[in-house]
Amino acid sequence: ETNLVTSAIRQFSSDQIRRTVLYTSCEPCAMCVGKMYWAGIRSVVYALSVEELTALAGGRFLIPCRELFARAADPVRVVGPLLLDEAREVHLGFWPSKST
C-alpha cells in the first residue's frame, strides 16, 4: 500500500488523491494508515481484517485501522471487512507456513 500511495502522489493531484478510494486485500497496518492519511486519501475499503490476517500470517502489532483513523483531524471513510472467503484464499496461498 505504501508503494501504491507513493506512486499515486507522483501521478495525481492532491484533489484527485482526496477523491480516491483505496481498495486493499487486507486491513491496513499502522504504517500504511499513516502514509494514506498524509497523502490525502480519505476513503479505504479492505477485505481481510487485521485479526484474520494475524491468524494466517502471525504478528503482534494489532491495531485496527479504524482506531488509528479515528484519531485523525480529518475524517477517513473505512469500509470492511468484505469478501472474507475470497480474501482468505488469497492469503492462504501467500502464507503457507502459517496456514497448513
mmCIF file of C-alpha atoms in Angstrom, residues 8-71:
data_model
loop_
_atom_site.group_PDB
_atom_site.id
_atom_site.type_symbol
_atom_site.label_atom_id
_atom_site.label_comp_id
_atom_site.label_asym_id
_atom_site.label_seq_id
_atom_site.Cartn_x
_atom_site.Cartn_y
_atom_site.Cartn_z
ATOM 1 C CA ALA A 8 -0.214 7.966 -6.737
ATOM 2 C CA ILE A 9 1.394 11.045 -5.165
ATOM 3 C CA ARG A 10 3.709 11.306 -8.161
ATOM 4 C CA GLN A 11 0.954 10.827 -10.751
ATOM 5 C CA PHE A 12 -2.124 12.618 -9.419
ATOM 6 C CA SER A 13 -3.090 15.982 -7.990
ATOM 7 C CA SER A 14 -3.968 16.451 -4.329
ATOM 8 C CA ASP A 15 -7.622 16.837 -5.294
ATOM 9 C CA GLN A 16 -7.579 13.572 -7.260
ATOM 10 C CA ILE A 17 -5.971 11.731 -4.345
ATOM 11 C CA ARG A 18 -8.522 13.166 -1.911
ATOM 12 C CA ARG A 19 -11.298 11.713 -4.103
ATOM 13 C CA THR A 20 -9.568 8.326 -4.414
ATOM 14 C CA VAL A 21 -10.912 5.135 -2.870
ATOM 15 C CA LEU A 22 -8.056 2.795 -1.959
ATOM 16 C CA TYR A 23 -9.037 -0.891 -2.169
ATOM 17 C CA THR A 24 -6.826 -3.455 -0.450
ATOM 18 C CA SER A 25 -6.926 -7.182 0.259
ATOM 19 C CA CYS A 26 -6.372 -6.728 3.994
ATOM 20 C CA GLU A 27 -6.823 -4.106 6.671
ATOM 21 C CA PRO A 28 -4.039 -1.508 6.513
ATOM 22 C CA CYS A 29 -1.340 -1.599 9.186
ATOM 23 C CA ALA A 30 -0.334 1.466 11.206
ATOM 24 C CA MET A 31 2.445 2.403 8.777
ATOM 25 C CA CYS A 32 0.117 2.203 5.766
ATOM 26 C CA VAL A 33 -2.603 4.158 7.592
ATOM 27 C CA GLY A 34 -0.129 6.985 8.177
ATOM 28 C CA LYS A 35 1.006 7.004 4.560
ATOM 29 C CA MET A 36 -2.589 7.029 3.289
ATOM 30 C CA TYR A 37 -3.668 9.775 5.649
ATOM 31 C CA TRP A 38 -0.762 12.131 4.997
ATOM 32 C CA ALA A 39 -1.101 11.572 1.243
ATOM 33 C CA GLY A 40 -4.700 12.773 1.492
ATOM 34 C CA ILE A 41 -6.620 9.542 0.888
ATOM 35 C CA ARG A 42 -9.959 9.801 2.682
ATOM 36 C CA SER A 43 -11.647 6.533 1.717
ATOM 37 C CA VAL A 44 -10.346 2.978 2.286
ATOM 38 C CA VAL A 45 -12.026 -0.368 1.557
ATOM 39 C CA TYR A 46 -10.447 -3.614 2.759
ATOM 40 C CA ALA A 47 -11.286 -7.312 2.651
ATOM 41 C CA LEU A 48 -9.479 -9.234 5.406
ATOM 42 C CA SER A 49 -9.422 -7.837 8.964
ATOM 43 C CA VAL A 50 -6.218 -7.414 10.957
ATOM 44 C CA GLU A 51 -7.363 -10.238 13.267
ATOM 45 C CA GLU A 52 -7.927 -12.615 10.338
ATOM 46 C CA LEU A 53 -4.584 -11.713 8.770
ATOM 47 C CA THR A 54 -2.784 -12.267 12.059
ATOM 48 C CA ALA A 55 -4.351 -15.717 12.368
ATOM 49 C CA LEU A 56 -2.939 -16.578 8.925
ATOM 50 C CA ALA A 57 0.399 -14.775 8.927
ATOM 51 C CA GLY A 58 1.286 -14.161 12.551
ATOM 52 C CA GLY A 59 2.162 -10.820 14.047
ATOM 53 C CA ARG A 60 1.885 -8.933 17.291
ATOM 54 C CA PHE A 61 1.169 -5.300 16.469
ATOM 55 C CA LEU A 62 -2.601 -5.422 16.111
ATOM 56 C CA ILE A 63 -4.299 -2.072 15.843
ATOM 57 C CA PRO A 64 -7.447 -1.906 13.714
ATOM 58 C CA CYS A 65 -7.172 0.874 11.138
ATOM 59 C CA ARG A 66 -10.454 2.426 12.309
ATOM 60 C CA GLU A 67 -8.847 3.159 15.686
ATOM 61 C CA LEU A 68 -5.965 4.974 14.021
ATOM 62 C CA PHE A 69 -8.071 6.891 11.501
ATOM 63 C CA ALA A 70 -10.482 7.892 14.303
ATOM 64 C CA ARG A 71 -7.687 9.930 15.909
#
